[in-house]
Structures are given as C-alpha cells and as structure tokens.
C-alpha cells in the first residue's frame, strides 16, 4: 500500500477495526477485505483472540466458562496471544500484504480497564502491548448503548445484568479516550 524505501517494494498496511461487541467489526473487516482484494491488493484477515494458537486455546477455554482465571492473568494471555501472531503480521506487511485485524491492543486494554479494578488500570493494561506492530489505520465502530443488542456473541454472559452493563458502558467511554494515532505506548 506504500513504498518500502529500502527496496522499492510495496509495503502492506496494518488496519485495525475496534469497537464494542456487536458493533459489526467482523462484517466490516470482511467487506474491507473483499474490497481490497477486488482492487488487486493482497490481504490477510486476522481476528483476536486467535483461538488456534496454544495461548488462544487457553483463552477459548476461559471464554467458554470452562476455566477460571484472575483478571490480570487473562489480560496477559490476551496480550500474549497478539504477541504469538506479531511476527507473522510484520512479515506479511513486509511482503506487501495488507493485514486487517478484528480487535487488537485497544480492545485488550479497554476491556480489562473497564472492569474497574484499581490494579488493572488503562496504563497497566497498555504495558504488555508495547512493541507490537503499530496500526497504520485504526477504525473504531461506535454503537449506541441505549439500544439493547442481541445476547449472542457478547463478551460477558449475562450482559443484561447491571454490573455487566456498567462494564460495557465503561468500555465505550474508555475507547473514546484512546486516540490510536496519538498513543505512544503501542
């Protein structure tokens, strides 16, 4: 998508799509992938968590309610899952492949910090993300918190409970404080 000044080759881009659950991230990633492919670009679509990796399988077990983990531990596993794939993302971009990512570091930091645990602040949550590939573009899909969403696919079972709605609303607020293009910790 841009020239690699080292060899005159075209460099791919890292495009991240973020947003709350049920905002349409996957659909928009698929539309963007299809559009770029039809325009002649090489594209790879990545979703986090990547449940196919060793760490991704631990995360999958947690998300299915089959294992219990401390909030700090699961946050670090989500970050480690991104690190498992980081080398491949860098290599693809260097080969001219545009990588579209459905959820990335912003989701990880925001969802953990939104739980309101004093020792799990947004600053703390950003630290494991330092050094990951920086997005060339980050798109945030915003949805209304007033309109109830379908329960399928929500990150927390029981999203209709008051504590879960508070985390969801807090996540929305925290996303708006993250300006991906100005974030120096990523």
PDB file of C-alpha atoms in Angstrom:
ATOM      1  CA  UNK A   1       0.000   0.000   0.000  1.00  0.00           C
ATOM      2  CA  UNK A   2       3.026   2.286   0.400  1.00  0.00           C
ATOM      3  CA  UNK A   3       6.530   2.134  -0.978  1.00  0.00           C
ATOM      4  CA  UNK A   4       9.162   0.336   1.069  1.00  0.00           C
ATOM      5  CA  UNK A   5      12.064   2.774   0.742  1.00  0.00           C
ATOM      6  CA  UNK A   6      14.637   0.050   1.345  1.00  0.00           C
ATOM      7  CA  UNK A   7      13.972  -1.943  -1.832  1.00  0.00           C
ATOM      8  CA  UNK A   8      11.371  -0.011  -3.779  1.00  0.00           C
ATOM      9  CA  UNK A   9       8.802  -2.713  -2.984  1.00  0.00           C
ATOM     10  CA  UNK A  10       5.250  -2.075  -1.908  1.00  0.00           C
ATOM     11  CA  UNK A  11       4.651  -2.407   1.829  1.00  0.00           C
ATOM     12  CA  UNK A  12       1.389  -3.747   3.184  1.00  0.00           C
ATOM     13  CA  UNK A  13      -0.608  -1.909   5.831  1.00  0.00           C
ATOM     14  CA  UNK A  14      -1.903  -2.873   9.248  1.00  0.00           C
ATOM     15  CA  UNK A  15      -5.555  -1.871   9.502  1.00  0.00           C
ATOM     16  CA  UNK A  16      -7.256  -2.425  12.855  1.00  0.00           C
ATOM     17  CA  UNK A  17     -11.026  -2.397  13.398  1.00  0.00           C
ATOM     18  CA  UNK A  18     -12.102  -1.864  17.009  1.00  0.00           C
ATOM     19  CA  UNK A  19     -15.379  -1.425  18.834  1.00  0.00           C
ATOM     20  CA  UNK A  20     -17.699  -2.903  21.398  1.00  0.00           C
ATOM     21  CA  UNK A  21     -19.276  -6.315  20.990  1.00  0.00           C
ATOM     22  CA  UNK A  22     -21.970  -6.445  18.319  1.00  0.00           C
ATOM     23  CA  UNK A  23     -20.739  -3.228  16.639  1.00  0.00           C
ATOM     24  CA  UNK A  24     -20.215  -5.021  13.317  1.00  0.00           C
ATOM     25  CA  UNK A  25     -16.422  -5.329  13.373  1.00  0.00           C
ATOM     26  CA  UNK A  26     -16.269  -8.727  11.686  1.00  0.00           C
ATOM     27  CA  UNK A  27     -18.715  -7.697   8.966  1.00  0.00           C
ATOM     28  CA  UNK A  28     -16.790  -4.501   8.234  1.00  0.00           C
ATOM     29  CA  UNK A  29     -13.460  -6.374   8.217  1.00  0.00           C
ATOM     30  CA  UNK A  30     -14.879  -8.843   5.693  1.00  0.00           C
ATOM     31  CA  UNK A  31     -16.248  -6.023   3.497  1.00  0.00           C
ATOM     32  CA  UNK A  32     -12.897  -4.216   3.627  1.00  0.00           C
ATOM     33  CA  UNK A  33     -11.003  -7.426   2.835  1.00  0.00           C
ATOM     34  CA  UNK A  34     -13.247  -8.134  -0.151  1.00  0.00           C
ATOM     35  CA  UNK A  35     -12.966  -4.557  -1.432  1.00  0.00           C
ATOM     36  CA  UNK A  36      -9.172  -4.504  -1.183  1.00  0.00           C
ATOM     37  CA  UNK A  37      -8.856  -7.931  -2.834  1.00  0.00           C
ATOM     38  CA  UNK A  38     -11.142  -6.847  -5.683  1.00  0.00           C
ATOM     39  CA  UNK A  39      -8.907  -3.762  -6.035  1.00  0.00           C
ATOM     40  CA  UNK A  40      -5.888  -6.015  -6.548  1.00  0.00           C
ATOM     41  CA  UNK A  41      -4.327  -5.913  -3.072  1.00  0.00           C
ATOM     42  CA  UNK A  42      -3.000  -8.936  -1.208  1.00  0.00           C
ATOM     43  CA  UNK A  43      -4.927  -9.110   2.058  1.00  0.00           C
ATOM     44  CA  UNK A  44      -4.914 -11.239   5.184  1.00  0.00           C
ATOM     45  CA  UNK A  45      -7.722 -11.102   7.768  1.00  0.00           C
ATOM     46  CA  UNK A  46      -6.835 -11.815  11.417  1.00  0.00           C
ATOM     47  CA  UNK A  47      -9.201 -11.996  14.396  1.00  0.00           C
ATOM     48  CA  UNK A  48      -8.260 -11.728  18.037  1.00  0.00           C
ATOM     49  CA  UNK A  49      -8.329 -13.690  20.093  1.00  0.00           C
ATOM     50  CA  UNK A  50      -6.770 -16.186  17.721  1.00  0.00           C
ATOM     51  CA  UNK A  51      -8.172 -19.352  19.263  1.00  0.00           C
ATOM     52  CA  UNK A  52      -5.997 -21.646  17.104  1.00  0.00           C
ATOM     53  CA  UNK A  53      -2.717 -20.914  18.913  1.00  0.00           C
ATOM     54  CA  UNK A  54      -1.516 -22.504  22.152  1.00  0.00           C
ATOM     55  CA  UNK A  55      -2.410 -19.429  24.185  1.00  0.00           C
ATOM     56  CA  UNK A  56      -5.567 -18.905  22.140  1.00  0.00           C
ATOM     57  CA  UNK A  57      -6.811 -22.301  23.284  1.00  0.00           C
ATOM     58  CA  UNK A  58      -6.420 -21.232  26.931  1.00  0.00           C
ATOM     59  CA  UNK A  59      -8.368 -18.058  26.167  1.00  0.00           C
ATOM     60  CA  UNK A  60     -11.069 -20.062  24.397  1.00  0.00           C
ATOM     61  CA  UNK A  61     -11.467 -22.270  27.462  1.00  0.00           C
ATOM     62  CA  UNK A  62     -11.839 -19.167  29.640  1.00  0.00           C
ATOM     63  CA  UNK A  63     -14.366 -17.520  27.296  1.00  0.00           C
ATOM     64  CA  UNK A  64     -16.447 -20.701  27.207  1.00  0.00           C
ATOM     65  CA  UNK A  65     -16.546 -20.723  31.022  1.00  0.00           C
ATOM     66  CA  UNK A  66     -14.518 -23.940  31.209  1.00  0.00           C
ATOM     67  CA  UNK A  67     -11.721 -22.366  33.261  1.00  0.00           C
ATOM     68  CA  UNK A  68     -11.424 -19.590  35.814  1.00  0.00           C
ATOM     69  CA  UNK A  69      -8.580 -17.073  35.682  1.00  0.00           C
ATOM     70  CA  UNK A  70      -7.669 -13.926  37.565  1.00  0.00           C
ATOM     71  CA  UNK A  71      -8.473 -10.754  35.577  1.00  0.00           C
ATOM     72  CA  UNK A  72      -4.786  -9.816  35.377  1.00  0.00           C
ATOM     73  CA  UNK A  73      -3.855 -13.286  34.128  1.00  0.00           C
ATOM     74  CA  UNK A  74      -6.463 -13.345  31.374  1.00  0.00           C
ATOM     75  CA  UNK A  75      -5.429  -9.853  30.286  1.00  0.00           C
ATOM     76  CA  UNK A  76      -1.823 -11.010  29.951  1.00  0.00           C
ATOM     77  CA  UNK A  77      -2.944 -14.074  27.989  1.00  0.00           C
ATOM     78  CA  UNK A  78      -4.898 -11.897  25.541  1.00  0.00           C
ATOM     79  CA  UNK A  79      -1.781  -9.765  25.063  1.00  0.00           C
ATOM     80  CA  UNK A  80       0.424 -12.847  24.689  1.00  0.00           C
ATOM     81  CA  UNK A  81      -1.989 -14.084  22.012  1.00  0.00           C
ATOM     82  CA  UNK A  82      -1.290 -10.943  19.986  1.00  0.00           C
ATOM     83  CA  UNK A  83       2.453 -11.448  20.507  1.00  0.00           C
ATOM     84  CA  UNK A  84       2.137 -15.016  19.168  1.00  0.00           C
ATOM     85  CA  UNK A  85       0.956 -13.585  15.843  1.00  0.00           C
ATOM     86  CA  UNK A  86       3.024 -10.346  15.776  1.00  0.00           C
ATOM     87  CA  UNK A  87       5.955 -11.851  13.869  1.00  0.00           C
ATOM     88  CA  UNK A  88       3.621 -13.128  11.129  1.00  0.00           C
ATOM     89  CA  UNK A  89       1.901  -9.734  10.887  1.00  0.00           C
ATOM     90  CA  UNK A  90       5.257  -7.965  10.478  1.00  0.00           C
ATOM     91  CA  UNK A  91       6.387 -10.482   7.850  1.00  0.00           C
ATOM     92  CA  UNK A  92       3.141 -10.175   5.881  1.00  0.00           C
ATOM     93  CA  UNK A  93       3.316  -6.380   5.860  1.00  0.00           C
ATOM     94  CA  UNK A  94       6.934  -6.504   4.694  1.00  0.00           C
ATOM     95  CA  UNK A  95       5.834  -8.774   1.806  1.00  0.00           C
ATOM     96  CA  UNK A  96       3.234  -6.238   0.693  1.00  0.00           C
ATOM     97  CA  UNK A  97       0.244  -7.940   2.288  1.00  0.00           C
ATOM     98  CA  UNK A  98      -2.290  -5.684   3.994  1.00  0.00           C
ATOM     99  CA  UNK A  99      -3.354  -7.196   7.310  1.00  0.00           C
ATOM    100  CA  UNK A 100      -6.857  -6.394   8.560  1.00  0.00           C
ATOM    101  CA  UNK A 101      -7.267  -7.092  12.274  1.00  0.00           C
ATOM    102  CA  UNK A 102     -10.600  -7.595  14.036  1.00  0.00           C
ATOM    103  CA  UNK A 103      -9.805  -6.419  17.621  1.00  0.00           C
ATOM    104  CA  UNK A 104      -6.303  -5.565  18.710  1.00  0.00           C
ATOM    105  CA  UNK A 105      -4.496  -3.921  21.605  1.00  0.00           C
ATOM    106  CA  UNK A 106      -7.128  -1.245  22.127  1.00  0.00           C
ATOM    107  CA  UNK A 107      -9.778  -3.871  22.863  1.00  0.00           C
ATOM    108  CA  UNK A 108      -7.443  -5.685  25.207  1.00  0.00           C
ATOM    109  CA  UNK A 109      -6.560  -2.628  27.251  1.00  0.00           C
ATOM    110  CA  UNK A 110     -10.049  -1.138  27.277  1.00  0.00           C
ATOM    111  CA  UNK A 111     -11.972  -4.282  28.203  1.00  0.00           C
ATOM    112  CA  UNK A 112      -9.604  -5.035  31.078  1.00  0.00           C
ATOM    113  CA  UNK A 113      -9.535  -1.473  32.422  1.00  0.00           C
ATOM    114  CA  UNK A 114     -13.329  -1.187  32.108  1.00  0.00           C
ATOM    115  CA  UNK A 115     -13.760  -3.770  34.853  1.00  0.00           C
ATOM    116  CA  UNK A 116     -12.902  -1.014  37.327  1.00  0.00           C
ATOM    117  CA  UNK A 117     -10.275  -2.971  39.259  1.00  0.00           C
ATOM    118  CA  UNK A 118      -7.829  -0.414  40.739  1.00  0.00           C
ATOM    119  CA  UNK A 119      -4.752  -2.529  39.959  1.00  0.00           C
ATOM    120  CA  UNK A 120      -5.951  -3.116  36.380  1.00  0.00           C
ATOM    121  CA  UNK A 121      -5.793   0.471  35.128  1.00  0.00           C
ATOM    122  CA  UNK A 122      -5.626   1.500  31.490  1.00  0.00           C
ATOM    123  CA  UNK A 123      -1.953   2.436  31.955  1.00  0.00           C
ATOM    124  CA  UNK A 124      -1.189  -1.006  33.404  1.00  0.00           C
ATOM    125  CA  UNK A 125      -3.163  -2.726  30.660  1.00  0.00           C
ATOM    126  CA  UNK A 126      -1.177  -0.933  27.912  1.00  0.00           C
ATOM    127  CA  UNK A 127       2.217  -2.132  29.125  1.00  0.00           C
ATOM    128  CA  UNK A 128       2.164  -5.676  27.641  1.00  0.00           C
ATOM    129  CA  UNK A 129       1.205  -4.146  24.270  1.00  0.00           C
ATOM    130  CA  UNK A 130       4.397  -2.077  23.963  1.00  0.00           C
ATOM    131  CA  UNK A 131       6.359  -3.231  20.927  1.00  0.00           C
ATOM    132  CA  UNK A 132       3.514  -4.828  18.985  1.00  0.00           C
ATOM    133  CA  UNK A 133       3.174  -3.691  15.359  1.00  0.00           C
ATOM    134  CA  UNK A 134       1.595  -0.232  15.224  1.00  0.00           C
ATOM    135  CA  UNK A 135      -1.517   0.101  13.093  1.00  0.00           C
ATOM    136  CA  UNK A 136      -1.352   2.284  10.012  1.00  0.00           C
ATOM    137  CA  UNK A 137      -5.055   2.889  10.471  1.00  0.00           C
ATOM    138  CA  UNK A 138      -7.443   2.165  13.321  1.00  0.00           C
ATOM    139  CA  UNK A 139     -11.188   2.305  12.738  1.00  0.00           C
ATOM    140  CA  UNK A 140     -13.483   2.488  15.755  1.00  0.00           C
ATOM    141  CA  UNK A 141     -17.069   1.370  15.233  1.00  0.00           C
ATOM    142  CA  UNK A 142     -19.322   3.090  17.716  1.00  0.00           C
ATOM    143  CA  UNK A 143     -22.757   1.794  18.678  1.00  0.00           C
ATOM    144  CA  UNK A 144     -25.486   3.210  20.862  1.00  0.00           C
ATOM    145  CA  UNK A 145     -25.540   1.842  24.381  1.00  0.00           C
ATOM    146  CA  UNK A 146     -29.202   2.829  24.621  1.00  0.00           C
ATOM    147  CA  UNK A 147     -30.362   0.208  22.134  1.00  0.00           C
ATOM    148  CA  UNK A 148     -30.188  -3.312  23.602  1.00  0.00           C
ATOM    149  CA  UNK A 149     -28.125  -5.654  21.478  1.00  0.00           C
ATOM    150  CA  UNK A 150     -28.763  -9.334  20.892  1.00  0.00           C
ATOM    151  CA  UNK A 151     -27.145 -11.544  23.504  1.00  0.00           C
ATOM    152  CA  UNK A 152     -25.238 -13.712  21.037  1.00  0.00           C
ATOM    153  CA  UNK A 153     -21.542 -13.007  20.861  1.00  0.00           C
ATOM    154  CA  UNK A 154     -21.288 -10.721  23.864  1.00  0.00           C
ATOM    155  CA  UNK A 155     -18.014 -10.942  25.747  1.00  0.00           C
ATOM    156  CA  UNK A 156     -19.704 -11.492  29.083  1.00  0.00           C
ATOM    157  CA  UNK A 157     -22.529 -13.913  29.697  1.00  0.00           C
ATOM    158  CA  UNK A 158     -25.365 -12.112  31.392  1.00  0.00           C
ATOM    159  CA  UNK A 159     -24.646  -8.762  29.700  1.00  0.00           C
ATOM    160  CA  UNK A 160     -28.132  -7.706  30.648  1.00  0.00           C
ATOM    161  CA  UNK A 161     -27.182  -7.603  34.343  1.00  0.00           C
ATOM    162  CA  UNK A 162     -26.467  -4.198  35.869  1.00  0.00           C
ATOM    163  CA  UNK A 163     -22.737  -4.859  36.628  1.00  0.00           C
ATOM    164  CA  UNK A 164     -22.119  -6.103  33.089  1.00  0.00           C
ATOM    165  CA  UNK A 165     -23.916  -3.133  31.543  1.00  0.00           C
ATOM    166  CA  UNK A 166     -21.674  -0.863  33.651  1.00  0.00           C
ATOM    167  CA  UNK A 167     -18.548  -2.563  32.277  1.00  0.00           C
ATOM    168  CA  UNK A 168     -19.951  -2.241  28.760  1.00  0.00           C
ATOM    169  CA  UNK A 169     -20.660   1.480  29.219  1.00  0.00           C
ATOM    170  CA  UNK A 170     -17.236   1.998  30.810  1.00  0.00           C
ATOM    171  CA  UNK A 171     -15.638   0.240  27.820  1.00  0.00           C
ATOM    172  CA  UNK A 172     -17.365   2.646  25.464  1.00  0.00           C
ATOM    173  CA  UNK A 173     -16.095   5.623  27.469  1.00  0.00           C
ATOM    174  CA  UNK A 174     -12.529   4.264  27.586  1.00  0.00           C
ATOM    175  CA  UNK A 175     -12.472   3.586  23.837  1.00  0.00           C
ATOM    176  CA  UNK A 176     -13.219   7.249  23.276  1.00  0.00           C
ATOM    177  CA  UNK A 177     -10.213   8.224  25.419  1.00  0.00           C
ATOM    178  CA  UNK A 178      -7.909   6.091  23.264  1.00  0.00           C
ATOM    179  CA  UNK A 179      -6.688   8.022  20.272  1.00  0.00           C
ATOM    180  CA  UNK A 180      -4.803   5.248  18.449  1.00  0.00           C
ATOM    181  CA  UNK A 181      -2.890   7.657  16.232  1.00  0.00           C
ATOM    182  CA  UNK A 182      -1.586   9.552  19.262  1.00  0.00           C
ATOM    183  CA  UNK A 183      -0.907   6.576  21.532  1.00  0.00           C
ATOM    184  CA  UNK A 184       2.797   6.487  22.272  1.00  0.00           C
ATOM    185  CA  UNK A 185       2.734   3.265  24.291  1.00  0.00           C
ATOM    186  CA  UNK A 186       1.844   0.987  21.404  1.00  0.00           C
TER     187      UNK A 186
END
